[in-house]
């Protein structure tokens, strides 16, 4: 396919308002598009305009197409071999940004605009991909020790935000034709970019805009948009230590994720496992079997929780081989809180060993806690038991003068069962 044929197909897609066709044509990952754009030897605006003069593209599609062709020529044409990678990717990003800006100005006033949503998503995916590669090239060319730059990804985030605003703020009277149906697709792109930039606090602005957006119910959107949104919603709640809310969002995401998407299931389970551990549940072997990396990462933590082995948990969290990935993934603080679950599990084992009655001497529990390294002395052990009661992990009270633990006759250890997480 020549550039002229490619541009002619664009003109036909615009005339028919076929967003799916335009999304394939305006995608740097479509092989036919790459081959067509690679035929442009000179990516200058003057030459590209001359090539496209034979195709009658309406405004603003003509300006958008010129910038897009320049981007593709800089990446796949002969010009890419004559420049340093950092310069080629930077210029390609600027050209693609120009194309995206032209499209977003048109998309903002397009009514009805739902037909153009596939094109919006394809274009924004390209912007983010080129931004990442441009930053990688710039960092590779920078002197050693230079602070890692993300200037292109930051500019990309602003562009994605414009796309999100155009969708969520659409006021078309016919909901079926509204651009609001592209809102969650754009939210997922924005969230992913904010997470990559470590600008998590900016996600709250998006959440507030969603709350005020008068959108269709989340269940009305396609699963391909809903599942990533629930995943990010769960991660945001996880980072805010709202573990019940995180559990709800991540569980819904996992239930709606097909087994044919193992990468996404693994990402969801990465954060769902610590949340469920905090609630006294652990995943079964069948659920973790398809994810050997996940199984290896959490193996010692899960075994420590099963046995109530606080010492093993502490050693695992202090081992650099585990501590570093836990910190990098953002689950370390939650796993530190899992220590309370281990203590509950240990106390329950002692209670069962002592006969499982409603009255238990504190001495055996104190000895177990001191032996496992959870307490320094009997007073510290008693404080830990009182803390467990205050947290609702043990139903009962401490009779300090008698050195007894008085337990409820009905389910005295409600959080210590460590039931198996259903295979979803």
Coordinates of C-alpha atoms in Angstrom, one line a residue:
X1 CA 0.0 0.0 0.0
X2 CA 1.3 3.4 -1.0
X3 CA 0.9 6.6 1.1
X4 CA -1.6 7.8 -1.5
X5 CA -3.7 4.6 -1.2
X6 CA -3.5 4.8 2.6
X7 CA -4.7 8.4 2.5
X8 CA -7.5 7.5 0.1
X9 CA -8.7 4.8 2.6
X10 CA -8.7 7.5 5.3
X11 CA -10.8 9.8 3.1
X12 CA -13.3 6.9 2.6
X13 CA -13.3 6.1 6.3
X14 CA -14.1 9.8 7.2
X15 CA -16.8 9.9 4.6
X16 CA -18.5 6.8 6.0
X17 CA -17.7 7.8 9.6
X18 CA -16.1 4.4 10.2
X19 CA -14.1 4.7 13.4
X20 CA -12.9 1.1 13.3
X21 CA -11.3 1.5 9.9
X22 CA -9.8 4.8 10.8
X23 CA -8.4 3.3 14.0
X24 CA -6.6 0.6 12.0
X25 CA -5.2 3.1 9.5
X26 CA -4.1 5.6 12.3
X27 CA -2.2 2.9 14.2
X28 CA 1.6 2.7 14.2
X29 CA 1.3 -1.0 15.0
X30 CA -0.7 -1.8 11.8
X31 CA 1.7 -3.4 9.4
X32 CA 0.2 -1.9 6.2
X33 CA 0.3 1.6 7.8
X34 CA 4.0 1.1 8.8
X35 CA 4.9 -0.1 5.2
X36 CA 3.1 2.9 3.7
X37 CA 4.7 5.5 6.0
X38 CA 8.2 3.9 5.5
X39 CA 8.1 4.9 1.8
X40 CA 8.5 8.5 2.7
X41 CA 12.2 9.3 2.5
X42 CA 11.9 13.0 3.5
X43 CA 9.7 13.7 6.5
X44 CA 9.6 17.4 6.0
X45 CA 6.2 19.0 6.0
X46 CA 6.7 20.4 2.5
X47 CA 7.4 17.0 1.0
X48 CA 4.6 15.2 2.9
X49 CA 2.1 17.8 1.8
X50 CA 3.2 17.4 -1.8
X51 CA 2.7 13.6 -1.5
X52 CA -0.8 14.0 -0.1
X53 CA -2.0 16.6 -2.6
X54 CA -3.4 13.9 -4.9
X55 CA -5.9 12.9 -2.2
X56 CA -8.7 15.2 -1.3
X57 CA -8.9 15.1 2.5
X58 CA -11.4 17.4 4.2
X59 CA -10.2 19.8 7.0
X60 CA -9.0 19.1 9.7
X61 CA -8.2 15.6 8.5
X62 CA -5.7 16.8 6.0
X63 CA -3.6 18.6 8.7
X64 CA -3.8 15.6 11.0
X65 CA -2.7 13.2 8.3
X66 CA 0.3 15.4 7.4
X67 CA 1.6 15.3 11.0
X68 CA 0.9 11.6 11.3
X69 CA 2.8 10.8 8.1
X70 CA 5.7 12.8 9.4
X71 CA 5.7 10.8 12.6
X72 CA 5.7 7.5 10.7
X73 CA 8.4 8.6 8.3
X74 CA 10.6 9.6 11.2
X75 CA 10.2 6.2 12.8
X76 CA 10.1 3.8 9.9
X77 CA 11.5 5.7 6.9
X78 CA 15.1 6.3 5.8
X79 CA 15.2 9.4 7.9
X80 CA 15.3 7.3 11.0
X81 CA 18.7 5.8 9.9
X82 CA 20.2 9.3 9.5
X83 CA 19.5 10.5 13.0
X84 CA 20.3 9.6 16.5
X85 CA 17.5 7.5 18.1
X86 CA 16.8 10.1 20.7
X87 CA 16.4 12.9 18.1
X88 CA 14.3 10.7 15.8
X89 CA 11.9 9.6 18.6
X90 CA 11.7 13.2 19.9
X91 CA 10.7 14.6 16.5
X92 CA 8.3 11.7 15.9
X93 CA 6.6 12.5 19.3
X94 CA 6.3 16.1 18.4
X95 CA 4.7 15.3 15.1
X96 CA 2.3 12.8 16.6
X97 CA 1.4 15.3 19.3
X98 CA 0.6 17.8 16.6
X99 CA -1.7 15.2 14.9
X100 CA -3.4 14.3 18.2
X101 CA -4.0 18.0 19.0
X102 CA -5.6 18.6 15.6
X103 CA -7.8 15.5 16.1
X104 CA -8.8 16.5 19.7
X105 CA -9.9 20.0 18.6
X106 CA -12.1 18.4 16.0
X107 CA -13.3 15.6 18.3
X108 CA -14.3 18.1 21.0
X109 CA -17.0 19.7 18.7
X110 CA -17.8 16.5 16.8
X111 CA -21.5 15.7 17.3
X112 CA -22.4 12.9 17.4
X113 CA -18.9 11.6 18.1
X114 CA -19.3 8.1 19.3
X115 CA -18.3 6.7 16.0
X116 CA -14.8 8.3 16.4
X117 CA -14.0 6.6 19.8
X118 CA -12.0 3.7 18.3
X119 CA -9.8 6.3 16.5
X120 CA -9.4 8.3 19.7
X121 CA -8.2 5.2 21.6
X122 CA -5.8 4.1 18.8
X123 CA -4.3 7.6 18.5
X124 CA -3.9 7.9 22.3
X125 CA -2.3 4.5 22.5
X126 CA 0.2 5.6 19.8
X127 CA 1.0 8.8 21.7
X128 CA 1.7 6.9 24.9
X129 CA 3.9 4.3 23.1
X130 CA 5.9 6.9 21.3
X131 CA 6.3 9.0 24.5
X132 CA 7.7 6.0 26.4
X133 CA 10.1 5.2 23.6
X134 CA 11.2 8.8 23.3
X135 CA 11.9 9.0 27.0
X136 CA 13.9 5.7 26.9
X137 CA 15.9 6.9 24.0
X138 CA 16.6 10.3 25.7
X139 CA 17.7 8.5 28.9
X140 CA 19.9 6.1 27.0
X141 CA 21.7 9.1 25.3
X142 CA 22.0 11.0 28.6
X143 CA 25.4 11.1 30.5
X144 CA 25.7 8.5 33.3
X145 CA 24.3 9.6 36.5
X146 CA 21.8 12.0 34.9
X147 CA 18.3 12.0 36.5
X148 CA 15.9 9.9 34.6
X149 CA 13.7 12.1 32.4
X150 CA 10.0 11.6 31.6
X151 CA 9.3 14.8 29.8
X152 CA 7.6 13.1 26.8
X153 CA 5.4 11.0 29.1
X154 CA 4.4 14.1 31.1
X155 CA 3.3 15.8 27.9
X156 CA 1.5 12.6 26.9
X157 CA -0.4 12.7 30.1
X158 CA -1.7 16.2 29.3
X159 CA -2.9 15.0 25.9
X160 CA -4.6 12.0 27.4
X161 CA -6.3 14.2 29.9
X162 CA -7.7 16.3 27.0
X163 CA -9.1 13.1 25.5
X164 CA -10.7 12.1 28.8
X165 CA -12.3 15.6 29.3
X166 CA -13.7 15.5 25.8
X167 CA -15.5 12.2 26.6
X168 CA -16.7 12.8 30.1
X169 CA -18.0 16.3 29.4
X170 CA -19.9 15.5 26.2
X171 CA -23.4 16.9 26.3
X172 CA -24.9 15.2 23.2
X173 CA -28.6 14.7 24.0
X174 CA -28.7 11.1 22.6
X175 CA -26.9 8.9 25.0
X176 CA -26.4 6.1 22.5
X177 CA -24.4 8.4 20.3
X178 CA -22.5 10.2 23.1
X179 CA -18.8 10.3 23.5
X180 CA -19.3 9.4 27.2
X181 CA -18.9 5.8 26.1
X182 CA -15.2 6.4 25.6
X183 CA -14.7 7.7 29.2
X184 CA -13.4 4.6 30.9
X185 CA -11.1 3.7 28.0
X186 CA -9.5 7.1 28.4
X187 CA -9.5 6.8 32.2
X188 CA -7.5 3.6 32.0
X189 CA -4.9 5.2 29.7
X190 CA -4.6 8.2 32.0
X191 CA -4.4 6.1 35.2
X192 CA -1.7 3.9 33.6
X193 CA 0.3 7.0 32.7
X194 CA 0.0 8.6 36.1
X195 CA 1.1 5.3 37.7
X196 CA 4.1 5.2 35.4
X197 CA 4.9 8.8 36.3
X198 CA 4.4 8.1 40.0
X199 CA 1.9 10.9 40.1
X200 CA -0.8 8.9 41.8
X201 CA -2.4 11.9 43.6
X202 CA -3.5 13.2 40.2
X203 CA -5.8 10.1 39.8
X204 CA -8.1 11.7 42.5
X205 CA -8.9 14.5 40.1
X206 CA -10.0 12.0 37.5
X207 CA -12.1 10.2 40.1
X208 CA -13.8 13.5 41.1
X209 CA -14.6 14.2 37.4
X210 CA -16.1 10.7 37.1
X211 CA -18.3 11.3 40.1
X212 CA -19.6 14.5 38.5
X213 CA -19.8 13.2 35.0
X214 CA -23.4 11.9 34.8
X215 CA -22.2 8.7 33.1
X216 CA -24.1 5.5 32.3
X217 CA -23.6 2.8 35.0
X218 CA -20.3 1.1 34.9
X219 CA -22.0 -2.2 34.2
X220 CA -23.2 -0.8 30.8
X221 CA -19.6 -0.5 29.5
X222 CA -17.6 -3.2 27.8
X223 CA -15.6 -5.5 30.0
X224 CA -12.4 -4.4 28.2
X225 CA -12.9 -1.0 29.8
X226 CA -14.5 -2.1 33.1
X227 CA -11.8 -4.6 34.2
X228 CA -8.8 -2.3 34.0
X229 CA -10.8 0.5 35.7
X230 CA -11.7 -1.8 38.6
X231 CA -8.0 -2.9 38.8
X232 CA -6.8 0.7 39.1
X233 CA -9.7 1.5 41.5
X234 CA -8.5 -1.4 43.6
X235 CA -4.9 -0.2 43.5
X236 CA -5.9 3.3 44.5
X237 CA -7.9 2.0 47.5
X238 CA -5.0 -0.3 48.3
X239 CA -2.5 2.6 48.4
X240 CA -5.0 4.6 50.6
X241 CA -5.1 1.5 53.0
X242 CA -8.8 1.1 52.3
X243 CA -8.5 -2.6 52.1
X244 CA -12.2 -3.5 52.1
X245 CA -12.8 -1.2 49.2
X246 CA -9.7 -2.6 47.4
X247 CA -11.0 -6.2 48.0
X248 CA -14.3 -5.4 46.4
X249 CA -12.8 -3.7 43.3
X250 CA -10.0 -6.3 42.8
X251 CA -12.4 -9.3 43.3
X252 CA -14.8 -7.9 40.8
X253 CA -12.0 -7.3 38.3
X254 CA -10.7 -10.9 38.8
X255 CA -14.2 -12.4 38.3
X256 CA -14.7 -10.5 35.0
X257 CA -11.2 -11.3 33.7
X258 CA -11.2 -14.3 31.4
X259 CA -8.6 -17.0 31.8
X260 CA -7.3 -16.1 28.4
X261 CA -5.9 -12.9 29.9
X262 CA -3.3 -14.4 32.3
X263 CA -1.2 -11.3 32.5
X264 CA -4.0 -9.1 33.7
X265 CA -5.1 -11.9 36.2
X266 CA -1.6 -12.0 37.6
X267 CA -1.5 -8.2 38.0
X268 CA -4.9 -8.3 39.9
X269 CA -3.8 -11.2 42.1
X270 CA -0.6 -9.4 43.0
X271 CA -2.6 -6.9 45.1
X272 CA -5.6 -9.1 45.9
X273 CA -3.5 -11.7 47.8
X274 CA -2.2 -9.2 50.5
X275 CA -5.8 -7.8 50.8
X276 CA -7.3 -11.3 51.3
X277 CA -4.5 -12.2 53.8
X278 CA -5.4 -9.2 55.9
X279 CA -8.9 -10.5 55.9
X280 CA -7.8 -14.0 57.0
X281 CA -7.9 -15.7 53.6
X282 CA -5.3 -17.2 51.4
X283 CA -5.4 -18.4 47.8
X284 CA -5.4 -22.1 47.1
X285 CA -2.8 -23.8 45.0
X286 CA -5.1 -24.2 42.0
X287 CA -5.5 -20.4 41.7
X288 CA -1.8 -19.7 41.9
X289 CA -0.6 -22.6 39.7
X290 CA -0.7 -20.7 36.4
X291 CA 1.4 -17.9 37.9
X292 CA 4.8 -19.4 39.0
X293 CA 6.4 -15.9 39.5
X294 CA 3.5 -14.9 41.8
X295 CA 3.7 -18.2 43.6
X296 CA 7.4 -17.8 44.2
X297 CA 7.0 -14.2 45.4
X298 CA 4.4 -15.0 48.1
X299 CA 5.3 -18.6 48.9
X300 CA 7.1 -17.9 52.2
X301 CA 4.5 -15.3 53.3
X302 CA 1.6 -17.7 52.6
X303 CA 3.3 -20.6 54.5
X304 CA 4.1 -18.3 57.4
X305 CA 0.4 -17.2 57.6
X306 CA -0.8 -20.8 57.4
X307 CA 1.4 -21.9 60.3
X308 CA 1.3 -18.7 62.3
X309 CA 5.0 -18.5 62.0
X310 CA 5.8 -14.8 62.8
X311 CA 9.6 -15.4 62.7
X312 CA 9.5 -16.7 59.1
X313 CA 7.4 -13.8 58.0
X314 CA 9.7 -11.3 59.6
X315 CA 12.7 -13.0 58.0
X316 CA 11.1 -12.9 54.6
X317 CA 10.2 -9.2 54.9
X318 CA 13.7 -8.4 55.9
X319 CA 15.4 -10.5 53.2
X320 CA 16.5 -8.2 50.4
X321 CA 15.5 -10.8 47.8
X322 CA 11.8 -10.3 48.8
X323 CA 11.9 -6.8 50.5
X324 CA 13.0 -5.0 47.3
X325 CA 10.3 -6.4 45.0
X326 CA 7.6 -5.9 47.7
X327 CA 8.6 -2.3 48.1
X328 CA 8.8 -1.7 44.4
X329 CA 5.4 -3.2 43.8
X330 CA 3.9 -1.2 46.7
X331 CA 2.7 -4.2 48.8
X332 CA 5.3 -4.1 51.6
X333 CA 3.3 -2.1 54.1
X334 CA 0.3 -4.3 53.6
X335 CA 2.4 -7.4 54.2
X336 CA 3.8 -5.9 57.4
X337 CA 0.2 -5.7 58.6
X338 CA -0.2 -9.4 57.8
X339 CA 2.0 -10.0 60.9
X340 CA -1.2 -9.5 63.0
X341 CA -2.8 -12.4 61.0
X342 CA 0.2 -14.6 61.8
X343 CA -0.1 -13.8 65.5
X344 CA -3.8 -14.6 65.5
X345 CA -3.1 -17.9 63.7
X346 CA -0.5 -18.7 66.3
X347 CA -2.7 -17.9 69.2
X348 CA -5.5 -20.1 67.8
X349 CA -3.1 -23.0 67.5
X350 CA -2.1 -22.6 71.1
X351 CA -5.8 -22.4 72.1
X352 CA -6.6 -25.6 70.3
X353 CA -3.5 -27.3 71.8
X354 CA -4.7 -26.3 75.2
X355 CA -8.1 -27.9 74.7
X356 CA -10.1 -25.1 73.0
X357 CA -12.1 -24.0 76.0
X358 CA -13.5 -20.6 76.8
X359 CA -10.8 -19.9 79.5
X360 CA -7.1 -20.1 78.8
X361 CA -4.1 -19.3 80.9
X362 CA -2.0 -16.5 79.4
X363 CA 1.3 -18.3 80.1
X364 CA 1.2 -20.8 77.2
X365 CA 0.3 -18.0 74.7
X366 CA 3.1 -15.8 76.2
X367 CA 5.6 -18.6 75.9
X368 CA 4.6 -19.2 72.2
X369 CA 4.8 -15.5 71.4
X370 CA 8.2 -15.1 73.1
X371 CA 9.6 -18.3 71.4
X372 CA 8.5 -17.1 68.0
X373 CA 10.1 -13.7 68.5
X374 CA 6.8 -11.7 68.5
X375 CA 7.2 -10.5 72.1
X376 CA 10.1 -9.9 74.5
X377 CA 8.4 -10.8 77.7
X378 CA 5.1 -11.8 79.3
X379 CA 3.9 -8.2 79.5
X380 CA 4.6 -7.6 75.9
X381 CA 2.7 -10.8 75.0
X382 CA -0.3 -9.7 77.1
X383 CA -0.2 -6.4 75.2
X384 CA -0.2 -8.2 71.9
X385 CA -3.2 -10.4 72.9
X386 CA -5.1 -7.2 74.1
X387 CA -4.3 -5.6 70.7
X388 CA -5.7 -8.6 68.9
X389 CA -8.9 -8.3 71.0
X390 CA -9.2 -4.6 70.2
X391 CA -8.8 -5.3 66.5
X392 CA -11.6 -7.8 66.6
X393 CA -9.4 -10.8 65.8
X394 CA -10.2 -12.4 69.1
X395 CA -13.6 -12.4 70.8
X396 CA -13.0 -12.2 74.5
X397 CA -11.2 -10.2 77.2
X398 CA -8.0 -10.5 79.3
X399 CA -8.4 -11.0 83.1
X400 CA -5.1 -9.5 84.1
X401 CA -5.2 -10.3 87.8
X402 CA -5.9 -13.9 87.1
X403 CA -3.7 -14.1 84.1
X404 CA -6.5 -15.6 82.0
X405 CA -7.9 -15.1 78.6
X406 CA -11.7 -15.4 78.6
X407 CA -13.0 -16.3 75.2
X408 CA -16.4 -16.2 73.5
X409 CA -18.1 -19.6 73.2
X410 CA -19.1 -18.7 69.6
X411 CA -16.2 -18.4 67.1
X412 CA -13.6 -16.9 69.4
X413 CA -11.1 -16.5 66.5
X414 CA -13.2 -15.1 63.6
X415 CA -10.3 -13.8 61.6
X416 CA -7.9 -16.7 62.0
X417 CA -9.5 -19.4 59.9
X418 CA -7.4 -18.6 56.8
X419 CA -10.1 -20.1 54.6
X420 CA -9.2 -20.9 51.0
X421 CA -9.9 -18.2 48.4
X422 CA -12.3 -19.5 45.8
X423 CA -10.9 -20.2 42.4
X424 CA -12.4 -17.5 40.3

